[in-house]
Amino acid sequence: EGYDVSVIKNARLAKDNDGKIIGIVETITDLTELKKIKQTAEEAQRKLKKAYSLGNMIGKSAAMQNVFDAVRAASKSRANILVQGESGTGKELVAGAIHYLGQFADKPMVTVNGSALSETLLESELFGHVKGAFTGAHRDRKGRFEEAHGGTIFLDEIGELTPYMQVKLL
């Protein structure tokens, strides 16, 4: 029985000095080796991704593997989860990975940045309001908790809120 061989075929017209066609030059390049190399590279990439990544996070160190293990464990739970770390360390990536690995990945994930909210806007932003509830409330507005219903709400930079607002949020 035969088998398929991947090739690239190029053809060019050959002309004399007067522009008259005198023939065709064809080249055929066998892609078998290139195809094997590509498959090997793809397999290595899959193994690397499986071993050293989780969602949008990649890491090989023992510390990152511990983070990945914690994310996998947290994603199986519906408990409230506190993600701590310095600014820029990927807390939102961790929260996203927990959400999208969990059983409610098809539900919304809503992120609220506490440092971007003033005390006057916080309640309205988180819990919504009805038209006419205060000056400027021209229409009903869903709060972020309602938007995240059944899914995940990630409250980022809560430490930036005033202690009064943190107590109010609790």
Short mmCIF file of C-alpha atoms in Angstrom, two decimals:
data_model
loop_
_atom_site.label_atom_id
_atom_site.label_comp_id
_atom_site.label_asym_id
_atom_site.label_seq_id
_atom_site.Cartn_x
_atom_site.Cartn_y
_atom_site.Cartn_z
CA GLU A 1 0.00 0.00 0.00
CA GLY A 2 1.14 3.52 -0.69
CA TYR A 3 1.44 6.47 1.64
CA ASP A 4 1.12 10.24 1.42
CA VAL A 5 4.15 12.49 1.24
CA SER A 6 3.80 16.20 1.91
CA VAL A 7 5.59 18.30 -0.68
CA ILE A 8 5.86 21.86 -1.93
CA LYS A 9 5.81 22.22 -5.69
CA ASN A 10 6.99 25.33 -7.52
CA ALA A 11 6.81 25.87 -11.26
CA ARG A 12 8.25 28.66 -13.43
CA LEU A 13 8.08 29.31 -17.11
CA ALA A 14 11.41 29.32 -18.94
CA LYS A 15 11.59 31.89 -21.76
CA ASP A 16 14.22 32.72 -24.33
CA ASN A 17 15.56 36.23 -25.01
CA ASP A 18 12.59 36.96 -27.28
CA GLY A 19 10.09 36.05 -24.55
CA LYS A 20 9.09 32.80 -26.26
CA ILE A 21 8.22 29.97 -23.83
CA ILE A 22 10.76 27.21 -24.18
CA GLY A 23 9.76 25.08 -21.21
CA ILE A 24 8.82 24.82 -17.55
CA VAL A 25 11.14 24.38 -14.58
CA GLU A 26 9.60 22.57 -11.62
CA THR A 27 11.02 21.97 -8.16
CA ILE A 28 9.50 19.62 -5.64
CA THR A 29 10.56 19.77 -1.99
CA ASP A 30 9.83 16.81 0.28
CA LEU A 31 8.41 18.08 3.62
CA THR A 32 8.59 14.76 5.46
CA GLU A 33 11.50 15.82 7.69
CA LEU A 34 9.99 19.26 8.31
CA LYS A 35 6.68 17.64 9.26
CA LYS A 36 8.43 15.29 11.72
CA ILE A 37 10.34 18.20 13.29
CA LYS A 38 7.12 20.22 13.59
CA GLN A 39 5.32 17.30 15.28
CA THR A 40 8.23 16.82 17.70
CA ALA A 41 8.21 20.54 18.56
CA GLU A 42 4.42 20.55 19.07
CA GLU A 43 4.64 17.49 21.34
CA ALA A 44 7.42 19.11 23.38
CA GLN A 45 5.34 22.30 23.66
CA ARG A 46 2.32 20.28 24.88
CA LYS A 47 4.42 18.49 27.50
CA LEU A 48 6.00 21.75 28.62
CA LYS A 49 2.64 23.47 28.86
CA LYS A 50 1.13 20.56 30.77
CA ALA A 51 4.02 20.43 33.23
CA TYR A 52 4.73 24.10 33.76
CA SER A 53 1.61 26.15 33.09
CA LEU A 54 -1.85 26.78 34.44
CA GLY A 55 -4.17 29.07 32.56
CA ASN A 56 -2.23 32.21 31.66
CA MET A 57 0.52 31.47 34.19
CA ILE A 58 3.77 29.72 33.40
CA GLY A 59 6.40 28.68 35.89
CA LYS A 60 8.86 25.87 36.49
CA SER A 61 10.07 26.69 39.99
CA ALA A 62 8.93 24.75 43.02
CA ALA A 63 7.22 27.90 44.31
CA MET A 64 5.11 28.20 41.13
CA GLN A 65 4.28 24.49 41.21
CA ASN A 66 3.01 25.07 44.77
CA VAL A 67 0.88 27.98 43.48
CA PHE A 68 -0.53 25.74 40.73
CA ASP A 69 -1.36 23.03 43.28
CA ALA A 70 -3.09 25.59 45.52
CA VAL A 71 -5.07 26.97 42.55
CA ARG A 72 -6.22 23.47 41.55
CA ALA A 73 -7.31 22.74 45.14
CA ALA A 74 -9.08 26.10 45.49
CA SER A 75 -10.90 25.65 42.19
CA LYS A 76 -12.67 22.59 43.62
CA SER A 77 -14.10 24.65 46.47
CA ARG A 78 -16.85 27.27 46.69
CA ALA A 79 -15.26 28.82 49.78
CA ASN A 80 -14.22 32.45 49.80
CA ILE A 81 -10.53 32.63 48.94
CA LEU A 82 -8.00 35.26 49.97
CA VAL A 83 -5.22 35.76 47.43
CA GLN A 84 -2.33 37.77 48.85
CA GLY A 85 0.78 39.17 47.20
CA GLU A 86 2.68 42.27 46.27
CA SER A 87 1.33 44.51 43.54
CA GLY A 88 2.01 43.01 40.11
CA THR A 89 2.53 39.41 41.28
CA GLY A 90 -0.47 38.01 39.42
CA LYS A 91 -3.25 37.88 41.99
CA GLU A 92 -5.84 38.49 39.27
CA LEU A 93 -4.34 35.68 37.16
CA VAL A 94 -4.62 33.34 40.16
CA ALA A 95 -8.24 34.38 40.74
CA GLY A 96 -9.02 33.83 37.05
CA ALA A 97 -7.38 30.40 37.07
CA ILE A 98 -9.36 29.39 40.16
CA HIS A 99 -12.58 30.55 38.50
CA TYR A 100 -12.00 29.00 35.06
CA LEU A 101 -10.81 25.66 36.47
CA GLY A 102 -13.83 25.47 38.78
CA GLN A 103 -17.28 24.07 38.30
CA PHE A 104 -18.78 27.50 37.56
CA ALA A 105 -16.38 28.47 34.77
CA ASP A 106 -19.36 29.08 32.47
CA LYS A 107 -20.65 31.74 34.86
CA PRO A 108 -19.34 35.33 34.94
CA MET A 109 -16.13 36.44 36.57
CA VAL A 110 -16.30 40.08 37.63
CA THR A 111 -13.28 42.05 38.84
CA VAL A 112 -13.69 45.13 41.02
CA ASN A 113 -10.67 47.32 41.70
CA GLY A 114 -11.15 48.79 45.16
CA SER A 115 -8.52 51.47 44.67
CA ALA A 116 -10.50 52.89 41.74
CA LEU A 117 -13.69 53.38 43.77
CA SER A 118 -14.47 56.35 45.96
CA GLU A 119 -16.46 55.88 49.16
CA THR A 120 -19.47 57.50 47.54
CA LEU A 121 -19.40 55.14 44.54
CA LEU A 122 -18.53 51.90 46.30
CA GLU A 123 -22.01 50.90 47.46
CA SER A 124 -23.64 51.77 44.16
CA GLU A 125 -20.91 49.99 42.20
CA LEU A 126 -21.06 46.80 44.26
CA PHE A 127 -24.75 46.60 45.08
CA GLY A 128 -26.40 48.68 42.35
CA HIS A 129 -29.19 51.20 42.70
CA VAL A 130 -32.64 52.01 41.41
CA LYS A 131 -33.58 55.07 39.43
CA GLY A 132 -34.04 58.10 41.69
CA ALA A 133 -32.24 56.57 44.70
CA PHE A 134 -29.92 59.58 44.77
CA THR A 135 -29.14 62.64 42.71
CA GLY A 136 -27.77 61.45 39.39
CA ALA A 137 -29.38 57.99 39.52
CA HIS A 138 -31.17 58.38 36.19
CA ARG A 139 -31.73 54.65 35.65
CA ASP A 140 -31.62 51.33 37.46
CA ARG A 141 -28.13 49.87 37.61
CA LYS A 142 -27.08 46.32 38.48
CA GLY A 143 -24.33 46.03 41.05
CA ARG A 144 -21.19 43.98 40.53
CA PHE A 145 -22.40 41.29 42.95
CA GLU A 146 -25.56 40.83 40.90
CA GLU A 147 -23.52 40.76 37.66
CA ALA A 148 -21.34 37.99 39.13
CA HIS A 149 -24.35 35.96 40.36
CA GLY A 150 -23.49 32.26 40.27
CA GLY A 151 -19.90 33.02 39.28
CA THR A 152 -16.94 34.75 40.87
CA ILE A 153 -16.31 38.28 42.07
CA PHE A 154 -12.68 39.27 42.51
CA LEU A 155 -12.30 42.21 44.86
CA ASP A 156 -8.86 43.58 44.02
CA GLU A 157 -6.92 46.13 46.08
CA ILE A 158 -9.32 45.93 49.05
CA GLY A 159 -6.44 47.06 51.26
CA GLU A 160 -6.60 50.44 49.47
CA LEU A 161 -10.11 51.10 50.81
CA THR A 162 -10.46 53.10 53.99
CA PRO A 163 -10.94 50.97 57.13
CA TYR A 164 -14.51 52.34 57.35
CA MET A 165 -15.29 51.11 53.82
CA GLN A 166 -13.65 47.73 54.49
CA VAL A 167 -15.93 47.27 57.52
CA LYS A 168 -18.92 48.41 55.48
CA LEU A 169 -18.08 45.91 52.75
CA LEU A 170 -17.82 43.08 55.28
#
